[in-house]
Amino acid sequence: MTTKSKLYKTLLYDKQFSRREVIKLSGAGAAIYGLNSLLSSCNTSQIPQTTIGLLLPFSGIYASLGESIYNGMRIYFDEIQNKVAGNNLFIIAEDTEMKPDVAQQKARKLIEQDNVDLVTGIVSTGVLYGLRDYFHNNKKFLICSNAGGNKISREMKSPYIWRSSFSNWQPNWPLGIWAYENVATKVFVSAPDYGAGHNMVDAFSNSFQSAGGKIINKQFTPFPSMGDPAPYITEIQQSRPQMVYCFYSGSSAVSFINAYHDFGLSNDIPIVCSGFTVEEDVLPAQGSAALGIKSGLHWALSLDNPANINFVKKYKNLYDHNANVFAVQGYDTAKIIAEMINEVQGDSDNTNGMINYLKQVNFESPRGSFGLDANSQNPTQNIYVREVKEINGNLQNVVIENLGSFTDPGNNSLG
Amino acid sequence: MNNIQIKKLSMCFGNMFALEKVSLNIDTNGIHTIIGPNGAGKSTLLKLISGHLIPSSGSIYLDSKEITNLPIYTRAKLGISCTYQHTNLFDDMTTIENIKIALQQQYDIGYKITQNKLSKLLILDQATQILRRFNLDDYMCQNTNTLSYGHQKILEIAISFATKPLVLLLDEPTSGISLTNTKEMINLIKQISKTTRVILVEHDMDVIFNLADTITVLNHGKIIGQGTPSEIQKNPTIQSYYLGHYDNIIT
Amino acid sequence: MNLKQHSIEKNILSNKIILLSISITIMLVLPTVSNNYIISLLIEILIFSIFAMSLDILIGYTGLPSLGHSAFFGLGSYIIAFLNSTNAIALNVSQNILITLPIVILATGIMSFVIGIIAIRAKGIYFLMITLAFAQMLYSISIRWSSVTGGSDGITGILRPNLVIGSWMLQFDSRISFYYLVVAIFFITIILLNQIVNSPFGNTLQGIKSNQQRMLSLGYNVNWYKTASFVISGVVAGISGMLLAQFYWFTSPENIYWTMSGQALIMVVLGGNATLIGPIIGATLMRLLPNVTSSITIYWQSYMGLILIAVVLYARNGIVGTISKIISKNHE
Ligand SMILES: Nc1ncnc2c1ncn2[C@@H]1O[C@H](COP(=O)(O)OP(=O)(O)O)[C@@H](O)[C@H]1O
Ligand SMILES: [Mg+2]
């Protein structure tokens, strides 16, 4: 146990260590610890420390998201010298491999074997929903730092599961009204045929239609792999809409937007989309094909507030590339966790104390004013309309309008 | 009983007739031999009877029951059993396991998930007896792929025999095996033919005249002669085809 | 010879019984000396062992290389979700395993019969493709038909079962009680499957694997037997899927995805096919290894790949097959 502690201490202070090495060594420590507990299950010494379990994909297609979130968290923990409530802070990272069954195993390991104080992370909604009953039934805390499935703020809510990132509803609902008022009144909608796709489309459609807009077609493409986007783009071309709303992420975002451009549609039919479609992780691969695309999200690289300027600069210095929305979520999550542990003086069994703290979270985040909503257990945050522009030869999401602060309704009444 | 009737049977591979309107009755006991040069259609005929091939036209009857299009396993259940020109055994099993698997079908227990001791012993005993009868009992626990080719060929017949067939189709059982094995084989076939009708494709003239009760001569997919061994020897058509050289009839 | 072989068989049998009772005892005592997390690992290992053993019936004993076995694993998990969960989708038939288990068996049995009767007509690589296609079709349905299946979100709130006979009730809610349930089902499965593969029916299946044409000419209705094998293996896979869903309180399309089939396939190949014990060892390694090593090296999957290549090239019969070969060589 002491060797393990030393490992983390040195690692978290040393910025030169790569993520891989941190995970590598933390795992070795965990493995040794695991062996110990197998041999003698009564060896739980009470050295004051706070341990956070981190469940993120470090392999597979979302590995870069996991890495971004982790990088963001490290910046905050460095800012507070890896100390919370007077304790040393340790992180045990585990790879979910994006598989619900692997995530289950890792969550149990973190909570039951490593005795972490709480767990954070979770990139995909499938993994989040899969873990929901485990955390709920065992009254363990999970602070979700990405996965946006609406249900966790609504019918699947648990007092022990809070989200510091967003709900899928959040960036899209305000965007619907804005698009109706500023872009066009008739829209063609396209998204992958899975939970998040439907969440986003439902939110956008709800406000777009109630503002008076018309949806001329809803296109749901195969998930997880869209395959050749050409037939879907052709369908859009043939129905000649005034505007396209879409949500894609990762490689489908690249292939969809690039094909849209190659078909020559980008000049005629404007795209308004969920911010992930053109976020910093995919923008370089889309290149000029993404120029002019307007999107709604709770953050933008170019946001002009002190917290963001500070964060973006630090991130770039440390990791040599631009920050993205996932890194910001990691950064904010780290702050929430640290302050929550401070609030209960390191006693993570004080669930009421932690819940009471979470209910009133409020601070200036790189996203702007940020708070947690006691009802939806999800952020109250600004939603920005951004446009992809070329600035000094670099493509950037430039904020063109702040739509104001939004909170998930906590039910399905608004899509 | 156990009559095989073949009516105007044709088998086409692409444009080529391997068999053309062959009609044949096998309704006497004993060993019926089919001879003919290589490519005459002998194996094809056996495969059509056993169900490994479905004819292009014509029909096959077993005791006036049409079997032309029945699947292999149904014909096997009706009592038609075949051996293969090239050995076709359960290579990864021992000799006795090969026999056992045939026996469990014979006793109709192949679908059972329980087996009492008595039935186990019965099958073991039967299998041992069969192996003894075919002089294979020394190789009982040997994997079949370690047996000599001659023994493999004998085992091939033993497996078929274990299913107690009514009609046994043998495709060149002596090809490629040693003289001693051939002699052994002749004896075995003779014995089997006492209880089972045997249709034998063979090229070794010694074997043929030793065993055959009737002979059918095939050439280019057609029957060119039929009769007892002495009749065939005297048949002028066959004489003219082969100029009296048995060797040329041989495949 | 005759007697000798008989006594050898008897010997093997009594060895098996001893082995079985030892392992049952270990399984029953284990929870008292290990922590909660170890128990959860054991539960997973046992469930995946059942799944892998079911695939071994197909691959190892019948020679049918399926890459769509997740179809039945997933099906079992979804059926129990429909039968008994707090989710709005559920029909809430019963929580009693004496009622739900037969329904799961029946439903996966019917489904595997329907798929099997079509798939077994294909051979080798085509069988692999057609089973994969069926599984991917079900996967796609599970994602698209979201009003019934919950779509990509999956179904939460699946309840662990109880056992009710008259007024007597056993609850398998807690982890430890659920562990004992899984242990019981694991041993029942292993005893049943062991019985099956060593029965005349099992010999028939192995005969089909060895030489299908010969089986036909011996009079075996090969397609019937292949379908039966497909159904048995599908049903057992369904049971394991049901257990996993109950353990996680959750199921999702990932349980039907081809990677789940791939995982089972690796367990079988790695441990040794046509052994039943091999898949258990394979499942144990596959579930433990990432837990111990994935943090040590994120490349564990690559190492796994290398190990698999080595197994396929140099130790076709997997761990168990290779070890027993070495032992029998030393005997000689
Ligand atoms: N499966 C097949 N496909 C195409 N041609 C075949 C096939 N089987 C046999 N033949 C042809 O049919 C003819 C008869 O073959 P076969 O019955 O094997 O002759 P044999 O009398 O030597 O046993 C030969 O010309 C052979 O090439
Ligand atoms: Mg031939």
mmCIF file of C-alpha atoms and ligand atoms in Angstrom, chain B residues 38 42-43 85 171-172 201, ligand 2:
data_model
loop_
_atom_site.group_PDB
_atom_site.id
_atom_site.type_symbol
_atom_site.label_atom_id
_atom_site.label_comp_id
_atom_site.label_asym_id
_atom_site.label_seq_id
_atom_site.Cartn_x
_atom_site.Cartn_y
_atom_site.Cartn_z
ATOM 1 C CA ASN B 38 -11.386 -46.643 -65.998
ATOM 2 C CA LYS B 42 -18.764 -47.877 -62.145
ATOM 3 C CA SER B 43 -18.229 -45.641 -59.121
ATOM 4 C CA GLN B 85 -12.934 -46.269 -53.201
ATOM 5 C CA ASP B 171 -15.918 -49.922 -54.563
ATOM 6 C CA GLU B 172 -12.592 -51.525 -55.463
ATOM 7 C CA VAL B 201 -16.747 -52.963 -58.341
HETATM 8 MG MG MG D 2 -14.122 -45.755 -59.669
#
